Short mmCIF file of C-alpha atoms in Angstrom, two decimals:
data_model
loop_
_atom_site.label_atom_id
_atom_site.label_comp_id
_atom_site.label_asym_id
_atom_site.label_seq_id
_atom_site.Cartn_x
_atom_site.Cartn_y
_atom_site.Cartn_z
CA MET I 152 48.03 -3.71 7.16
CA ILE I 153 47.96 -2.65 10.86
CA GLY I 154 44.83 -1.44 13.10
CA LYS I 155 41.25 -2.10 12.84
CA PHE I 156 41.41 -4.35 9.82
CA ASP I 157 44.01 -6.88 11.24
CA GLY I 158 41.96 -6.92 14.68
CA TRP I 159 39.33 -8.11 12.14
CA LEU I 160 41.14 -10.55 10.94
CA VAL I 161 42.07 -12.03 14.08
CA LEU I 162 39.08 -12.26 15.51
CA SER I 163 37.43 -13.84 12.14
CA TYR I 164 40.34 -16.01 12.82
CA CYS I 165 39.30 -17.22 16.14
CA LEU I 166 35.39 -17.28 14.85
CA LEU I 167 36.53 -19.45 12.04
CA LEU I 168 38.09 -22.02 14.47
CA ALA I 169 35.13 -22.12 16.72
CA TRP I 170 33.26 -23.08 13.13
CA LEU I 171 35.55 -25.69 12.09
CA LEU I 172 35.92 -26.76 15.57
CA GLY I 173 32.09 -27.41 16.10
CA PHE I 174 31.77 -29.01 12.62
CA ALA I 175 34.37 -31.63 13.52
CA ILE I 176 32.44 -32.29 16.87
CA ILE I 177 28.93 -32.39 14.72
CA VAL I 178 31.12 -34.99 12.66
CA GLY I 179 32.39 -36.90 15.75
CA ILE I 180 28.71 -36.97 17.44
CA ASN I 181 27.37 -38.54 14.13
CA SER I 182 30.09 -41.23 13.85
CA GLY I 183 27.94 -44.18 14.32
CA TRP I 184 30.24 -46.27 12.03
CA VAL I 185 32.76 -45.67 14.69
CA TYR I 186 30.57 -47.67 17.10
CA HIS I 187 29.86 -49.90 14.78
CA LEU I 188 33.09 -51.03 13.93
CA CYS I 189 33.89 -50.97 18.03
CA VAL I 190 31.10 -53.34 18.91
CA LEU I 191 32.62 -55.73 16.13
CA GLN I 192 35.89 -55.78 17.25
CA LEU I 193 35.55 -55.65 20.56
CA HIS I 194 32.46 -58.30 20.29
CA LEU I 195 30.33 -56.64 22.43
CA ASP I 196 27.49 -58.26 21.29
CA GLN I 197 28.67 -61.70 22.17
CA HIS I 198 30.03 -60.49 25.67
CA PHE I 199 26.94 -59.12 26.89
CA HIS I 200 24.42 -60.96 24.70
CA VAL I 201 22.76 -58.08 23.04
CA SER I 202 22.46 -57.95 19.07
CA VAL I 203 24.78 -55.80 17.28
CA ALA I 204 21.56 -54.12 15.55
CA THR I 205 20.09 -53.55 18.89
CA LEU I 206 23.47 -51.74 20.27
CA GLN I 207 23.24 -49.86 16.91
CA ARG I 208 19.52 -48.71 17.42
CA ASN I 209 20.14 -47.59 21.16
CA LEU I 210 23.33 -45.50 20.08
CA ASN I 211 21.09 -43.74 17.38
CA GLN I 212 18.31 -43.23 20.10
CA MET I 213 21.15 -41.60 22.67
CA ILE I 214 22.52 -39.43 19.43
CA ALA I 215 18.81 -38.00 18.41
CA TYR I 216 18.32 -36.87 21.98
CA ILE I 217 21.28 -35.49 22.50
CA GLN I 218 21.47 -33.61 19.27
CA LEU I 219 17.38 -32.55 18.49
CA PRO I 220 15.74 -30.34 20.87
CA TRP I 221 11.76 -31.55 20.11
CA LYS I 222 13.47 -34.85 21.79
CA GLN I 223 12.72 -34.80 25.23
CA SER I 224 13.05 -38.47 26.13
CA MET I 225 15.11 -41.18 25.24
CA HIS I 226 13.86 -44.98 24.91
CA LEU I 227 16.63 -47.72 25.02
CA GLN I 228 16.10 -51.19 24.18
CA VAL I 229 17.15 -53.77 26.81
CA TYR I 230 18.59 -51.31 28.95
CA GLN I 231 16.80 -48.99 31.70
CA LEU I 232 18.39 -45.81 33.14
CA SER I 233 19.09 -44.82 36.54
CA PRO I 234 17.56 -41.13 37.47
CA ALA I 235 21.52 -40.08 37.39
CA ALA I 236 22.18 -41.43 34.22
CA GLN I 237 19.46 -39.59 32.71
CA SER I 238 20.25 -36.83 34.48
CA HIS I 239 23.98 -37.04 32.80
CA PHE I 240 22.44 -37.65 29.37
CA ARG I 241 20.70 -34.28 29.96
CA ASP I 242 23.76 -32.56 31.06
CA VAL I 243 25.02 -33.82 27.45
CA LYS I 244 22.23 -33.12 25.42
CA GLY I 245 22.05 -29.29 26.91
CA LEU I 246 26.01 -29.06 25.85
CA VAL I 247 25.46 -30.37 22.37
CA GLU I 248 22.68 -28.40 21.74
CA LYS I 249 24.66 -25.26 22.74
CA ILE I 250 27.42 -26.39 20.43
CA GLU I 251 24.93 -26.70 17.43
CA LEU I 252 23.25 -23.45 18.07
CA GLY I 253 26.82 -22.03 18.17
CA PHE I 254 27.64 -23.78 15.34
CA ILE I 255 24.24 -22.64 13.24
CA LEU I 256 24.90 -19.22 14.70
CA LEU I 257 28.59 -19.07 13.23
CA THR I 258 27.65 -20.30 9.63
CA GLY I 259 25.76 -16.89 9.43
CA TRP I 260 28.78 -15.19 10.40
CA LEU I 261 30.82 -16.86 8.14
CA GLY I 262 28.46 -16.47 4.86
CA TRP I 263 28.41 -12.69 5.78
CA ALA I 264 32.47 -12.86 6.47
CA ILE I 265 33.14 -14.27 2.87
CA PHE I 266 30.47 -12.50 1.04
CA LYS I 267 30.97 -9.02 2.56
CA ARG I 268 34.35 -9.06 3.72
CA GLN I 269 36.05 -11.43 1.49
CA LEU I 270 37.43 -13.46 4.30
CA ASN I 271 38.03 -15.99 1.54
CA ARG I 272 40.45 -14.41 -0.36
CA GLN I 273 42.30 -13.42 2.82
CA ILE I 274 43.49 -17.10 4.08
CA TRP I 275 46.90 -16.12 3.11
CA ARG I 276 47.14 -13.68 5.80
CA LEU I 277 46.44 -16.24 8.26
CA GLU I 278 49.51 -18.64 7.62
CA GLY I 279 51.32 -17.81 10.75
CA LEU I 280 48.15 -18.36 13.02
CA LEU I 281 47.43 -21.29 10.81
CA ASN I 282 50.82 -22.96 11.52
CA VAL I 283 50.71 -22.45 15.17
CA THR I 284 47.28 -23.93 15.50
CA ILE I 285 48.12 -26.92 13.29
CA VAL I 286 51.21 -27.62 15.70
CA GLY I 287 49.19 -27.06 19.13
CA LEU I 288 46.60 -29.23 18.06
CA ILE I 289 49.16 -32.17 17.08
CA VAL I 290 50.35 -31.88 20.78
CA VAL I 291 46.85 -31.97 21.99
CA ALA I 292 46.14 -35.10 20.13
CA GLY I 293 49.21 -36.69 20.88
CA LEU I 294 48.73 -36.04 24.67
CA LEU I 295 45.29 -37.78 24.23
CA LEU I 296 46.61 -40.78 22.30
CA VAL I 297 49.16 -41.24 25.04
CA ASP I 298 46.55 -41.19 28.51
CA PHE I 299 42.89 -40.81 26.68
CA GLN I 300 41.35 -42.36 30.08
CA ASP I 301 42.84 -39.80 32.38
CA CYS I 302 42.00 -36.92 29.98
CA PHE I 303 38.49 -37.85 29.39
CA ILE I 304 38.02 -38.20 32.96
CA TYR I 305 39.44 -34.59 33.08
CA PHE I 306 37.40 -33.29 30.48
CA HIS I 307 34.31 -34.63 32.34
CA ARG I 308 35.11 -33.05 35.45
CA LEU I 309 35.92 -29.91 33.84
CA VAL I 310 32.80 -29.71 32.12
CA PHE I 311 30.18 -31.33 34.05
CA ARG I 312 29.64 -29.86 37.57
CA ASN I 313 28.29 -33.48 39.15
CA GLN I 314 29.37 -36.99 39.24
CA ASN I 315 26.28 -38.26 37.31
CA TRP I 316 28.97 -39.36 34.59
CA ILE I 317 30.35 -41.83 36.90
CA PHE I 318 28.22 -44.79 35.77
CA ASN I 319 28.17 -48.14 37.86
CA PRO I 320 27.69 -51.37 35.53
CA ARG I 321 25.30 -52.83 38.28
CA VAL I 322 23.04 -49.92 38.01
CA ASP I 323 23.55 -48.97 34.71
CA PRO I 324 24.92 -51.75 32.17
CA ILE I 325 24.74 -49.54 29.29
CA ILE I 326 28.28 -48.15 30.30
CA ASN I 327 29.45 -52.01 29.31
CA VAL I 328 28.52 -51.54 25.45
CA LEU I 329 29.97 -47.83 25.54
CA PRO I 330 33.57 -48.57 25.81
CA ASP I 331 36.43 -46.15 26.26
CA GLN I 332 37.85 -46.91 22.95
CA TYR I 333 34.40 -45.90 21.17
CA PHE I 334 34.94 -42.67 22.98
CA ALA I 335 38.76 -42.42 22.17
CA ALA I 336 37.77 -43.07 18.01
CA ALA I 337 35.00 -40.49 18.21
CA PHE I 338 37.76 -37.92 19.47
CA GLY I 339 40.14 -39.43 17.25
CA LEU I 340 37.80 -39.00 14.44
CA ILE I 341 37.16 -35.05 15.57
CA ALA I 342 40.83 -34.24 15.94
CA ILE I 343 41.39 -35.64 12.25
CA THR I 344 38.25 -33.73 10.77
CA PHE I 345 39.63 -30.40 12.48
CA LEU I 346 43.22 -31.32 11.71
CA VAL I 347 42.47 -31.95 7.96
CA ALA I 348 40.56 -28.51 7.69
CA LEU I 349 43.44 -26.73 8.82
CA LEU I 350 45.41 -28.17 6.24
CA MET I 351 43.26 -27.41 3.43
CA LEU I 352 43.17 -23.78 5.05
CA ARG I 353 46.62 -23.81 4.39
CA ILE I 354 46.77 -25.36 1.31
CA ILE I 355 44.72 -22.52 0.07
CA ALA I 356 47.06 -20.02 1.91
CA TYR I 357 50.05 -21.68 0.28
CA HIS I 358 48.48 -21.01 -3.16
CA GLN I 359 47.16 -17.70 -2.98
CA LEU I 360 50.52 -16.57 -1.64
CA LYS I 361 52.20 -18.20 -4.64
CA LYS I 362 49.71 -16.57 -6.84
CA ALA I 363 50.41 -13.06 -5.40
CA GLY I 364 54.07 -13.62 -5.75
CA SER I 365 54.10 -14.73 -9.25
#
């Protein structure tokens, strides 16, 4: 079919990708177990003389603060945040809340698209777009894997319009217990979650095409 319906299908695919990405980001943000593994693997508790339990509680405080609109302050054990660090966490909170609001709105749209437009029965028509997206995601993930630190810095420069994300360990020692390895693992989890979701859609498309051809 050509025309308006095809245009709607492409738009729907873009919105579906946005919903899946939002879901993957939420999974990555709430991956406290990833941080716990990093603490144990890097011996952060021993190097910086802070208990594992305290480090985990602090991370949980950060996660709650950046996600929950009614949380207007963040209190960490052991660590005090400078005004610049507090400003950066507020910026992160604003970004995350926008992502989660978008996810909620897209969830409503997805329910409508499935029940009213039968989007779930048309995944087979997205086969080509899914293939391109999967390849593109693998390429991006590969670039992150090769040079995560530079990609992470570029991400901050692109998203944040100030320099508050540059923490001085002497002023904000909290950065010592938030190593690059943790953020790399969290980003990796986001990429894997997104990729698994795309592969599941690809499998659905395959079975729909197989059923249609039988």
